[in-house]
Coordinates of C-alpha atoms and ligand atoms in Angstrom, one line a residue:
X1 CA -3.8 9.2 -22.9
X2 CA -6.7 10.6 -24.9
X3 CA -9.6 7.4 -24.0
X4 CA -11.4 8.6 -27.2
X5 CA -8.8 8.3 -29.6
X6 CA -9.1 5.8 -32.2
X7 CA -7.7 1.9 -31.9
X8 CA -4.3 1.4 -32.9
X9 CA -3.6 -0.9 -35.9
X10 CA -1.7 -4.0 -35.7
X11 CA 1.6 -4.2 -37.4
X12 CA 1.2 -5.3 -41.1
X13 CA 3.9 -8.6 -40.0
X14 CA 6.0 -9.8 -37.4
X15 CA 9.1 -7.6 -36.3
X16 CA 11.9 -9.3 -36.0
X17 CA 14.6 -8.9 -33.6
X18 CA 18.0 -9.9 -32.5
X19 CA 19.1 -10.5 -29.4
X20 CA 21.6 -8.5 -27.7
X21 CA 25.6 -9.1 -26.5
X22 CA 28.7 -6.9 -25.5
X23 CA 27.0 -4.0 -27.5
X24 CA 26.6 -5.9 -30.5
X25 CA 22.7 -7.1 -32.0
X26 CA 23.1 -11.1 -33.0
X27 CA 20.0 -11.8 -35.8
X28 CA 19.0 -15.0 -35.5
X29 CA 20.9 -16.9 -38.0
X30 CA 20.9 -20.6 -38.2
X31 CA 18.9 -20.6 -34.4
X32 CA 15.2 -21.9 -34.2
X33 CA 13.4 -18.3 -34.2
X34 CA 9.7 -18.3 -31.9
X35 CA 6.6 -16.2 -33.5
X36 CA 4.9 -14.6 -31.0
X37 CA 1.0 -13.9 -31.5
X38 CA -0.8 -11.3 -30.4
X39 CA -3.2 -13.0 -27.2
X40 CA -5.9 -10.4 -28.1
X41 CA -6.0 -10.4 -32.2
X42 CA -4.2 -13.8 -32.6
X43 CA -2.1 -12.5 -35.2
X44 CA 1.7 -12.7 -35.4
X45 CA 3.7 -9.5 -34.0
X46 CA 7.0 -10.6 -33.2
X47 CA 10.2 -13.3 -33.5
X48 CA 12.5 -13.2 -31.5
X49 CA 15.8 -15.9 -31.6
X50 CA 15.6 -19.3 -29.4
X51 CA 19.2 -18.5 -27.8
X52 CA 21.2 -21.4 -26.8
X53 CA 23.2 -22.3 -23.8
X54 CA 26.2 -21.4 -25.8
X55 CA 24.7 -17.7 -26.4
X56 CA 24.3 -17.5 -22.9
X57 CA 27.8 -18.1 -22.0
X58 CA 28.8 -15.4 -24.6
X59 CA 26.2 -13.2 -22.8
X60 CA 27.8 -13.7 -18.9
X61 CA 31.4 -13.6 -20.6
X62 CA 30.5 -10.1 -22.0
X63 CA 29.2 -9.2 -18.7
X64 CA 32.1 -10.2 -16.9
X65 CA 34.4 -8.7 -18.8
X66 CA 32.5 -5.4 -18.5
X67 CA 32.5 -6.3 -14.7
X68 CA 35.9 -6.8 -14.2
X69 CA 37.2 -3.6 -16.6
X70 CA 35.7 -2.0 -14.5
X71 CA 34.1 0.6 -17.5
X72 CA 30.4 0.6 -15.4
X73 CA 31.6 -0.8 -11.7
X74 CA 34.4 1.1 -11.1
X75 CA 33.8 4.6 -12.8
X76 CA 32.3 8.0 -10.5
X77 CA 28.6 7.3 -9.4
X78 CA 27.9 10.2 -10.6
X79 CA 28.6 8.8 -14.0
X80 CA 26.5 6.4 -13.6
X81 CA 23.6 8.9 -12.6
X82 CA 23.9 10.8 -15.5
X83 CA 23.5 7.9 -17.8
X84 CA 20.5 6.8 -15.7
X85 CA 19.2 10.3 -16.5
X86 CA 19.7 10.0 -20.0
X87 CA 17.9 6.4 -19.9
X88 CA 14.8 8.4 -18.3
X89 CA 14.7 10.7 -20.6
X90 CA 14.6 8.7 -23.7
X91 CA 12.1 6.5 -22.3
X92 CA 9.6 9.1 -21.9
X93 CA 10.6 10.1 -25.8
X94 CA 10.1 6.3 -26.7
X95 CA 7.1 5.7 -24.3
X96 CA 4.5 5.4 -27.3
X97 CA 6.4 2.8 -29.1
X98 CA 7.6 0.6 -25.8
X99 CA 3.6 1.0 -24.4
X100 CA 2.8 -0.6 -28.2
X101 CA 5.0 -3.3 -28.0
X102 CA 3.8 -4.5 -24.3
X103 CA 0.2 -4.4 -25.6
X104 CA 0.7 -6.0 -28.5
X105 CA 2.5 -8.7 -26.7
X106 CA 0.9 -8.7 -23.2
X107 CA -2.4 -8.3 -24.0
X108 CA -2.9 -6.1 -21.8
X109 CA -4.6 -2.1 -22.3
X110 CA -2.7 0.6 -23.9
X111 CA -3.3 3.3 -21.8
X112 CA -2.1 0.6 -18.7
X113 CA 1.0 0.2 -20.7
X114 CA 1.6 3.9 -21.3
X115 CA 0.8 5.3 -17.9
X116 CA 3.4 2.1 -16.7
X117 CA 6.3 2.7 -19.5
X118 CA 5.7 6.6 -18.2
X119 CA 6.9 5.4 -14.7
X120 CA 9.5 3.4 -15.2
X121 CA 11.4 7.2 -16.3
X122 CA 10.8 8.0 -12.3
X123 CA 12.6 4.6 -11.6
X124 CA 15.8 5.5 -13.4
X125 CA 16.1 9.2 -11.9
X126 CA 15.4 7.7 -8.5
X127 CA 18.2 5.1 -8.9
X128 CA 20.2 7.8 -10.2
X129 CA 20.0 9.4 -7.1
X130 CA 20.2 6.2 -5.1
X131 CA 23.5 5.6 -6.9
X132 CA 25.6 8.5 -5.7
X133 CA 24.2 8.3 -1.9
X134 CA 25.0 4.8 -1.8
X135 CA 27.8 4.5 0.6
X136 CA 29.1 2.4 3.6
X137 CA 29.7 2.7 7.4
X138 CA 32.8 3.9 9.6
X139 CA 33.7 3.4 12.9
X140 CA 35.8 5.4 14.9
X141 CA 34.9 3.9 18.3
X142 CA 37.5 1.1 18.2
X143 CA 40.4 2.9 20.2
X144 CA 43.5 4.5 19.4
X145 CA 45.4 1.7 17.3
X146 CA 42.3 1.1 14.7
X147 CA 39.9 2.2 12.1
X148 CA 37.0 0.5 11.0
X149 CA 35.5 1.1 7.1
X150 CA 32.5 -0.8 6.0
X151 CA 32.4 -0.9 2.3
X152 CA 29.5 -1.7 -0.2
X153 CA 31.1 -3.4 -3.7
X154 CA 28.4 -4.5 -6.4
X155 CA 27.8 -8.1 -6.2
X156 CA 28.7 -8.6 -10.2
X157 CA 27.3 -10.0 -12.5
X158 CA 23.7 -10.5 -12.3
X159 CA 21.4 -12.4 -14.4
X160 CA 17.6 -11.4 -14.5
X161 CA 14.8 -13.3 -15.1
X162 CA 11.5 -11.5 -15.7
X163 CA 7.7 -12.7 -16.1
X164 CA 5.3 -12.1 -19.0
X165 CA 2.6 -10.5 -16.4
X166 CA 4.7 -6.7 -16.7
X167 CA 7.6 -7.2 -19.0
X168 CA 8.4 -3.6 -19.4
X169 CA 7.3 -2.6 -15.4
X170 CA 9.1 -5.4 -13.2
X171 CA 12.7 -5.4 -15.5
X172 CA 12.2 -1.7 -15.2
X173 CA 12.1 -2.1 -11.2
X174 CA 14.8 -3.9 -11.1
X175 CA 17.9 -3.0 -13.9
X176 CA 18.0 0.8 -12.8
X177 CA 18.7 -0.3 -9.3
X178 CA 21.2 -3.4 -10.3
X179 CA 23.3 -0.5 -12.8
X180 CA 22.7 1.9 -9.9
X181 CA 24.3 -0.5 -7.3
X182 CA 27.4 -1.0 -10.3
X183 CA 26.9 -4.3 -11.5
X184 CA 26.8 -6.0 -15.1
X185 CA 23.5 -7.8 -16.4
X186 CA 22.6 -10.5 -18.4
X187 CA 18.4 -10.2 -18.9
X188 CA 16.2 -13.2 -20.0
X189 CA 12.6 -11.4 -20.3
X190 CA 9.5 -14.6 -20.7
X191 CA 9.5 -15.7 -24.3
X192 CA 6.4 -14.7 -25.0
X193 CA 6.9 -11.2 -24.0
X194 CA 10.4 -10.5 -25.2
X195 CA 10.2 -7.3 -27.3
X196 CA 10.6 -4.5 -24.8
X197 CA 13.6 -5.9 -23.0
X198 CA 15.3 -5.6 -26.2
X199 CA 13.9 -2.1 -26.8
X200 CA 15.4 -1.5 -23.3
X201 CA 18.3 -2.4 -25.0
X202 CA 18.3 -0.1 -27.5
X203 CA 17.2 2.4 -24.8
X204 CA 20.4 1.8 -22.1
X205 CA 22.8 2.0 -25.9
X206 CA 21.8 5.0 -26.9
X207 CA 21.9 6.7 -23.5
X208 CA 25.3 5.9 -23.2
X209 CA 25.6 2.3 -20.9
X210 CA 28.9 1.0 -21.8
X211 CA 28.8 -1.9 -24.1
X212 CA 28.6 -5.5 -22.3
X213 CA 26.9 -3.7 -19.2
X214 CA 23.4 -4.8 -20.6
X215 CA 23.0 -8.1 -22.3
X216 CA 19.6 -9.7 -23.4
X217 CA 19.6 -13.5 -24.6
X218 CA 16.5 -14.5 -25.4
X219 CA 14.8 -18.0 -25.4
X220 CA 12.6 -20.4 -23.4
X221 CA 12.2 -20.7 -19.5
X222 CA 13.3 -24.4 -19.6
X223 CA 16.4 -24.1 -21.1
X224 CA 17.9 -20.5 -20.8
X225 CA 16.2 -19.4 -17.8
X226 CA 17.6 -22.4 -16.2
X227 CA 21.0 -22.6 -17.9
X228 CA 21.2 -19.5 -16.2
X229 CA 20.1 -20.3 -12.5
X230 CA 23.0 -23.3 -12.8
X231 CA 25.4 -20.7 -14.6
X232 CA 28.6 -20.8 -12.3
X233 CA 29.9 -17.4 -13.6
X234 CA 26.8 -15.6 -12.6
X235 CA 27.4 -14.1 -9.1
X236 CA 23.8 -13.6 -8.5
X237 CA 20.0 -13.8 -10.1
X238 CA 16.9 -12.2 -9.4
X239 CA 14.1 -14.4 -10.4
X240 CA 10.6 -13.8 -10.8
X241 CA 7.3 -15.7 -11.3
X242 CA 5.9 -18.9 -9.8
X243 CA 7.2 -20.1 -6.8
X244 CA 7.4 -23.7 -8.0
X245 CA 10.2 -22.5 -10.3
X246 CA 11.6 -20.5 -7.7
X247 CA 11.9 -23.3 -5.8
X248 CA 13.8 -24.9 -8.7
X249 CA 16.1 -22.2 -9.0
X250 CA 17.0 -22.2 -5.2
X251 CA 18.4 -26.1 -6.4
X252 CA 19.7 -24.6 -9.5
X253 CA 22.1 -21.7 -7.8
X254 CA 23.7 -24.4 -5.2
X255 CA 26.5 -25.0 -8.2
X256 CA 28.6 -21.6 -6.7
X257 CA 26.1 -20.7 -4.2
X258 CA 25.0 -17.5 -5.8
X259 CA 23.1 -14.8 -4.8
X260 CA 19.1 -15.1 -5.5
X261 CA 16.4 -12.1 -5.3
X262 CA 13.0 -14.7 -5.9
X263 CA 9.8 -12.2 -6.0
X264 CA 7.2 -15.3 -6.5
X265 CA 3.6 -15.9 -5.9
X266 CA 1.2 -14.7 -3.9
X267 CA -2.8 -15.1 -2.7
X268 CA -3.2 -11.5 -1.3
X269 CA -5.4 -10.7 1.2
X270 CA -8.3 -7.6 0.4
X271 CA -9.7 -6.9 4.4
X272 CA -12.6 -4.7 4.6
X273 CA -14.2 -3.8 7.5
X274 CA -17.8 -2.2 7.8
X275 CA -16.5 1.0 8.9
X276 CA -15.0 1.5 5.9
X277 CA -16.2 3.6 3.0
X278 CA -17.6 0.9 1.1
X279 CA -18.2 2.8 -2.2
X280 CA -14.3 3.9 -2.1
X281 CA -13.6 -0.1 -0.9
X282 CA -15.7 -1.6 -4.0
X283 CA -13.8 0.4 -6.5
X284 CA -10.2 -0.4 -5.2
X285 CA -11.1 -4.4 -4.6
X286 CA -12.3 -4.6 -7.9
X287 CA -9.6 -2.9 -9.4
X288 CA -7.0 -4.5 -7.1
X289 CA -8.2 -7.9 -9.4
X290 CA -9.4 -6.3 -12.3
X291 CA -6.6 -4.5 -13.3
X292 CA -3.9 -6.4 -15.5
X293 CA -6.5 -9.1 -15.6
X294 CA -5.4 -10.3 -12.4
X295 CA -2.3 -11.4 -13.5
X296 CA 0.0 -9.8 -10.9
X297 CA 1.7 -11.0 -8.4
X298 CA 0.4 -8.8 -6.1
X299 CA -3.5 -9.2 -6.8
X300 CA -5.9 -8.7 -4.1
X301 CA -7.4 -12.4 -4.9
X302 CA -9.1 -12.4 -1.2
X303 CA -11.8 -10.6 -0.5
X304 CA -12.1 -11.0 3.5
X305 CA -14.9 -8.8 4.3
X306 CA -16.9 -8.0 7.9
X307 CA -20.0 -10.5 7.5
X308 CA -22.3 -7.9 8.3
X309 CA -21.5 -5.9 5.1
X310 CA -21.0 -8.9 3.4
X311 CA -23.3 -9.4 0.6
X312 CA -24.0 -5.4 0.3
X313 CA -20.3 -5.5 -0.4
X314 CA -19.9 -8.2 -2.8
X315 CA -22.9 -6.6 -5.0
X316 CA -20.8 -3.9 -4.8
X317 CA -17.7 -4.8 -6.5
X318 CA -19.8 -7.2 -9.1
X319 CA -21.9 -3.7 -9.7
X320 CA -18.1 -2.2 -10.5
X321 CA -17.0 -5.0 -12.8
X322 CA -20.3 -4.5 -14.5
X323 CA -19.6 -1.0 -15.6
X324 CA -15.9 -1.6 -16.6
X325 CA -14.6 -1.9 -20.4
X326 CA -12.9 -5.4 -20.9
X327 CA -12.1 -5.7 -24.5
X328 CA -9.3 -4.8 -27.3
X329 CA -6.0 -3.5 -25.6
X330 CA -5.1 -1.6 -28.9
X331 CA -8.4 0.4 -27.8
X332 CA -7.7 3.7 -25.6
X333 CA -10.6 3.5 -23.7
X334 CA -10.3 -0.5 -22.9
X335 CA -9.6 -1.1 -19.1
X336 CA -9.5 -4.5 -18.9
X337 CA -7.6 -6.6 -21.9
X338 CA -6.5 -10.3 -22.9
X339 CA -5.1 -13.3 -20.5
X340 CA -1.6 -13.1 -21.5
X341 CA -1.2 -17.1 -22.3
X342 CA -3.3 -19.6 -23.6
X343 CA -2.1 -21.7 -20.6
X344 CA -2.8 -18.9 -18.0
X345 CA -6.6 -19.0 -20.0
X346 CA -7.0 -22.8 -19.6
X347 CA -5.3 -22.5 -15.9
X348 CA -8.2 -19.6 -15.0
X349 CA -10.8 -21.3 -16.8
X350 CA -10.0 -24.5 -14.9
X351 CA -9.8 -23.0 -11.5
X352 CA -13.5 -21.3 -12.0
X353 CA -14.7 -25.1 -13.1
X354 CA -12.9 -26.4 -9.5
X355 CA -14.9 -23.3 -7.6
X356 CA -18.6 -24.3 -9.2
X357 CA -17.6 -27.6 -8.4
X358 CA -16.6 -26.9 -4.7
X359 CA -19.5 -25.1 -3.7
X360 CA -18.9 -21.7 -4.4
X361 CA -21.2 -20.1 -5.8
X362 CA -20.9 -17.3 -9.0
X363 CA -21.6 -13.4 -8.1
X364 CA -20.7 -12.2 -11.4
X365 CA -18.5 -13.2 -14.2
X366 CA -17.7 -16.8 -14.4
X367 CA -17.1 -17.0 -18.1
X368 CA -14.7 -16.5 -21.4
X369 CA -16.0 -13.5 -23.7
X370 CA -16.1 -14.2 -27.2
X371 CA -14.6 -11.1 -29.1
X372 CA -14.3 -12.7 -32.3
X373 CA -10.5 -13.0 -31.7
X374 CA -8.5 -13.1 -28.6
X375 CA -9.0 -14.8 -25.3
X376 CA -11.2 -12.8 -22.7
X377 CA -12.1 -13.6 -19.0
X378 CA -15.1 -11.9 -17.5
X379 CA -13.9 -10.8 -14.6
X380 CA -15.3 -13.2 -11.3
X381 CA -16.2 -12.7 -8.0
X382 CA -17.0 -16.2 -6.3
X383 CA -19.2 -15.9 -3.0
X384 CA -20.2 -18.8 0.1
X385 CA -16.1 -19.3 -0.3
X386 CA -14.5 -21.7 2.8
X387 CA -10.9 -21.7 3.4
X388 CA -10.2 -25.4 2.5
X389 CA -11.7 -24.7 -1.3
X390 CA -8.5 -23.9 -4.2
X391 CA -9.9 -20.7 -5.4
X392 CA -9.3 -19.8 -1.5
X393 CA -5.6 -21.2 -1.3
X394 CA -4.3 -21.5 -5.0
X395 CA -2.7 -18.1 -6.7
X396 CA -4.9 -18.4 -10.0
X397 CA -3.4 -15.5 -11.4
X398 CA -6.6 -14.5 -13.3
X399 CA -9.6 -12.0 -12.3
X400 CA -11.2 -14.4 -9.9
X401 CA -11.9 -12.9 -6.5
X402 CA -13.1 -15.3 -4.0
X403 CA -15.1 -13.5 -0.8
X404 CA -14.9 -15.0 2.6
X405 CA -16.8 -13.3 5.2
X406 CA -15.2 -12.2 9.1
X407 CA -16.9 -11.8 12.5
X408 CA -14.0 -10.3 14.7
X409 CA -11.0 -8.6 14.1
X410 CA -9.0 -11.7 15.2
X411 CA -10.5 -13.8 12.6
X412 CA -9.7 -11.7 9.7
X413 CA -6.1 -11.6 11.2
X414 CA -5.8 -15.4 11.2
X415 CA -8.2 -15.5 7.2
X416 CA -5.6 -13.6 5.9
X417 CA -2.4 -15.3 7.6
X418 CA -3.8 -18.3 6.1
X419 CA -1.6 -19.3 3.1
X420 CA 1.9 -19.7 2.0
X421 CA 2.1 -16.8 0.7
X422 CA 2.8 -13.3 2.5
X423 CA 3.3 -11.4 -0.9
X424 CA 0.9 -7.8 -0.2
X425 CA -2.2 -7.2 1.9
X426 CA -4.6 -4.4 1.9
X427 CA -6.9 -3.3 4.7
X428 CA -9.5 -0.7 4.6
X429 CA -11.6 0.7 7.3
X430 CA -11.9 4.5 8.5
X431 CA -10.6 3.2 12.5
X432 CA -7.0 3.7 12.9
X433 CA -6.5 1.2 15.4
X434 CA -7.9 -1.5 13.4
X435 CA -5.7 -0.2 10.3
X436 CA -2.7 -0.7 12.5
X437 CA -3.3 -4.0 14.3
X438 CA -4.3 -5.1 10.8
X439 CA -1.0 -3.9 8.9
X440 CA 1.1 -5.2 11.8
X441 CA -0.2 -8.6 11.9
X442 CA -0.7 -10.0 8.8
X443 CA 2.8 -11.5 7.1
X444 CA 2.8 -9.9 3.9
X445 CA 6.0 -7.7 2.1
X446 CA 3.7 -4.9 0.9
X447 CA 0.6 -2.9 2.5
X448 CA -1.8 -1.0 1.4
X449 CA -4.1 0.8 3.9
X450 CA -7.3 2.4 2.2
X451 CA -5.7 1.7 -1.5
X452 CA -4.4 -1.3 -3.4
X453 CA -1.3 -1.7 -5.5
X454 CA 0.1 1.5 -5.2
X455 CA 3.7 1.9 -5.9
X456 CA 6.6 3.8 -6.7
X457 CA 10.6 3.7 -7.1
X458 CA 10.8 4.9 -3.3
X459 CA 8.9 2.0 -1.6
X460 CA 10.6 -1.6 -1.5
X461 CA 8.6 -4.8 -2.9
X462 CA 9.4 -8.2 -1.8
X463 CA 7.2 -10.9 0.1
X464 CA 7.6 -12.6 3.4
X465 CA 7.1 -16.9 3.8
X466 CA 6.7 -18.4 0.2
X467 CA 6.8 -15.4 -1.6
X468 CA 10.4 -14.9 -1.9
X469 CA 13.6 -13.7 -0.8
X470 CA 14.9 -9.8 -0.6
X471 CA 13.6 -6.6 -1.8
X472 CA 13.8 -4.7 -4.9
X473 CA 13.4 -0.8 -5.3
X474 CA 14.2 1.9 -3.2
X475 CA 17.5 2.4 -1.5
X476 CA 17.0 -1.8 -1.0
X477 CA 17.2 -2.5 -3.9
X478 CA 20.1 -0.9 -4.6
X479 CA 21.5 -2.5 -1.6
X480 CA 20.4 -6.0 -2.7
X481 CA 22.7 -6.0 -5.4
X482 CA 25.9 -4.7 -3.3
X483 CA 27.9 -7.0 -0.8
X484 CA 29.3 -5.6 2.3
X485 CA 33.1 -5.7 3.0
X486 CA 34.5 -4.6 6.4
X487 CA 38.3 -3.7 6.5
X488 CA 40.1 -2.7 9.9
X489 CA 42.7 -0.4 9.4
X490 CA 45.6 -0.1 12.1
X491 CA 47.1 3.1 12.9
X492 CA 50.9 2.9 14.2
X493 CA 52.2 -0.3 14.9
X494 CA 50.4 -3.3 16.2
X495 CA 51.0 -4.7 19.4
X496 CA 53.6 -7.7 18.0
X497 CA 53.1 -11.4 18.3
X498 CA 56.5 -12.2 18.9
X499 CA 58.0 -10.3 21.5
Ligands
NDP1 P1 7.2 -19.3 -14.7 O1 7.6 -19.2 -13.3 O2 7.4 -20.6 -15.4 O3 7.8 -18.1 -15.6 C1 8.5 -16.9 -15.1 C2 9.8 -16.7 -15.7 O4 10.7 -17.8 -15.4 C3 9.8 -16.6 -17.2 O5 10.8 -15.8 -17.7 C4 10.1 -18.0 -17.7 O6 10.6 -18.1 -19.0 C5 11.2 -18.4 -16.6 N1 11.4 -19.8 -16.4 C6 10.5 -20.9 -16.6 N2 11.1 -22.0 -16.2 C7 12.3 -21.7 -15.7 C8 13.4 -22.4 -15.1 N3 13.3 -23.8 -15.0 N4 14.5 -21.8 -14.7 C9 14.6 -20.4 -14.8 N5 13.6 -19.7 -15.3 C10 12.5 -20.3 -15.8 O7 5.6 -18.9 -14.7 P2 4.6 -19.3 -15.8 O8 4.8 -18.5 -17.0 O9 4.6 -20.8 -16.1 O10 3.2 -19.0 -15.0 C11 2.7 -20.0 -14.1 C12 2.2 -19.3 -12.9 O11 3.3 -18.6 -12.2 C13 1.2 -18.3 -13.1 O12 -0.1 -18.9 -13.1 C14 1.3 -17.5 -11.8 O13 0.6 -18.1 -10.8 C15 2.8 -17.5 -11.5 N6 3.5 -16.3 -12.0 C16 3.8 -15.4 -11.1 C17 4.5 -14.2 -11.5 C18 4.8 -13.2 -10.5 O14 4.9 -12.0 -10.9 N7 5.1 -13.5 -9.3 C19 4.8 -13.9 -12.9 C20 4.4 -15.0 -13.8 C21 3.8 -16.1 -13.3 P3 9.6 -18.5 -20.2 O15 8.3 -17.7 -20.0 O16 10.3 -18.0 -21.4 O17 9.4 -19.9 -20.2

């Protein structure tokens, strides 16, 4: 994206949209409708429909039925591909208008949303793939009389709870993978961030998913997210955002036992040793909180750095966040953009009170930027930080980094272990042996070694301890939405029971 093109304007008034059911759009009707403003301009861009628990079962029936037909779950995986082709394909026609939309409601930097709408394409043509060399198991080792055939059958339907952090990125690493695998969706996208689940919509229509295969309802966390974790005709629900709701939804899914995928929070661990190139260390801790405003799950909130590089380092990464553009999304050249909520604003802003007041003192940042409009965070890194303090333990979700200092190799180990959390890690240093003893130690789903939140359709993201429960993308994630069903097969007659 051209970084010297002029801002984008704002739409002249809200767009309104429906929500979306067995192929058909639903306006909202007689429903309460939610106006969603614009966290960087404070100006109306959307309404979408509050859907109620009844929309919701009209959702899961149309997905059922769709299920059960078998139109999606039973037809050639190589049908299936093909669509998922098509879906890349238009999404790279449609990327300008999907990146607007995420900006506008995110908050977050339009070239961030372009370069992530541009790939999410590479996620469907990888699940295309995944889809026709997703097969089972046989064995032929069982003697003369029998067969064995391990099968893979999709798990059904799936509901899908998404976060307001990346509305677009996360649904987009998970529904190629769930239609990929042959299952049926229902998709509840945050509120506040509901417009480009419904242009997925649009997206999956046009590209030829059968009718009932991708449902939207949209609507509050309280009442459909969680109408939808109790649902008893959902077979399984991948859920992300905050572990205390994923904790709630573990409760919720005991009604028929379903299936969850929880992605939650996470307190992620930055280790940098002295040997490491420090320049090329500064730039990747800063952006590993920097970018998205530090609202992602997988921020690199930690900075546990070798103490005799310690405040070198930290002036460092402050010394980065000085020369970084924070400021209007709608602005090509803008890398760092609004906090998404104004809850996630107070919770920040609260959390950089509790640090000053613990004892921590501010390296840079530490305040809310007045734009005129909008609510801005300068981006923060706290220094003199001790494990016990909540900047060190809490996930603030914000672009707070809080540094504690390391003397041995043993101690970073055990800094980084300690949490609740083992969402990603990242380690740099130029010795190999440290890289490895580092990556293999620390409990975390994803690691980075010399980079930070990498990614791709290939790789698998999930967390160990309190960060959740199975694996999206790559050939797991495909997998994660399958079950496994062995059948023995006898050849001749069997030995009888009764002679
Ligand atoms: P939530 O966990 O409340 O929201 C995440 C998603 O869950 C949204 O779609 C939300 O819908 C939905 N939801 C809310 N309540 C329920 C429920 N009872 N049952 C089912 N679904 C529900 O996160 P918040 O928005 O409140 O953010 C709070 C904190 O959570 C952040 O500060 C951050 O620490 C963490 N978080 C982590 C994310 C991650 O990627 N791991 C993503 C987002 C937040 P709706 O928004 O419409 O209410």
């Amino acid at each position: 994206m051209d970084k010297n093109a002029p801002a984008l304007s704002l739409p002249a008034e809200p767009r309104e949209f429906g929500f979306l059911v067995g192929g058909q759009w639903i306006a909202a009707g007689d429903r309460e409708v939610f106006e969603r403003s614009s966290p960087a301009h404070d100006v109306p861009v959307s309404k979408v429909v509050k859907c109620t628990p009844a929309d919701l079962d009209m959702a899961v029936a149309a997905a059922r039925e769709a299920f059960e037909d078998g139109r999606w779950s039973r037809i050639p995986a190589v049908e299936r591909a093909n669509v998922l082709l098509r879906v890349a394909q238009i999404i790279r026609r449609r990327a300008d208008e999907i990146a607007y939309w995420e900006t506008l409601e995110n908050g977050k930097p339009i070239a961030q949303a372009r370069s992530e709408v541009d790939g999410t394409a590479g996620m469907f043509e990888y699940a295309a793939g995944a889809a026709r060399a997703l097969h089972g198991d046989a064995f032929n080792n069982l003697g003369d009389g029998m067969f064995g055939l391990v099968t893979r059958e999709p798990i059904g339907v799936v509901g899908l709870i998404t976060p307001w952090n990346f509305p677009f990125l996360i649904l987009c690493e998970r529904v190629p993978y769930i239609l990929a695998a042959g299952c049926t969706i229902v998709a509840k996208p945050s509120e506040v961030t509901s417009a480009t689940t419904l242009l997925l919509g649009e997206v999956l229509q046009e590209a030829g998913v059968p009718d009932g295969v991708f449902n939207v309802v949209t609507g509050s966390g309280s009442t459909i997210g969680q109408a939808m974790t109790e649902h008893l005709d959902i077979d399984m629900v991948s859920f992300t955002g905050s572990t205390a709701v994923g904790r709630s939804c573990v409760q919720a899914a005991a009604g028929n036992f379903k299936k969850l995928g929880l992605e939650l929070g996470g307190k992620n661990p930055q280790i940098v040793f002295a040997d490491a190139d420090l320049e090329d260390a500064a730039d990747g801790v800063a952006f590993g909180i920097g970018f998205n405003t530090g609202q992602c799950c997988v921020s690199g909130s930690r900075l546990i750095v070798e103490r005799s590089v310690a405040q070198e380092f930290e002036q460092l990464v402050a010394s980065k966040f000085e020369k970084i553009k924070v400021g209007d999304p709608l602005d090509p050249a803008t890398q760092v953009g609004a906090i998404t909520t104004p809850a996630q604003n107070k919770t920040i802003m609260d959390y950089i009170t509790k640090g000053r007041e613990q004892g921590a003192r501010v390296v840079c940042g530490g305040e809310q930027l007045d734009f005129g409009r909008g609510q801005y965070i300068a981006p923060t890194v706290f220094g003199d930080v001790t494990g016990d303090m909540a900047i060190a333990r809490d996930e603030i979700f914000g672009p707070v980094l809080s540094v504690m200092p390391f003397d041995t190799e043993e101690e970073a180990i055990a800094i980084a272990n300690d949490t609740v959390y083992g969402l990603a890690a990242s380690v740099w240093t130029k010795n190999i042996d440290k890289a490895l003893n580092v990556t293999r130690r620390v409990r975390a789903g994803r690691f980075w070694v010399n980079t930070t939140l990498s990614g791709g359709p290939e790789l698998p993201i999930g967390g160990f301890k309190q960060s959740g429960w199975g694996r999206e993308a790559g050939v797991y994630g495909v997998e994660e939405y399958t079950q496994i069903k062995s059948v023995h097969i006898e050849i001749g007659k069997r030995d009888p029971w009764v002679s």
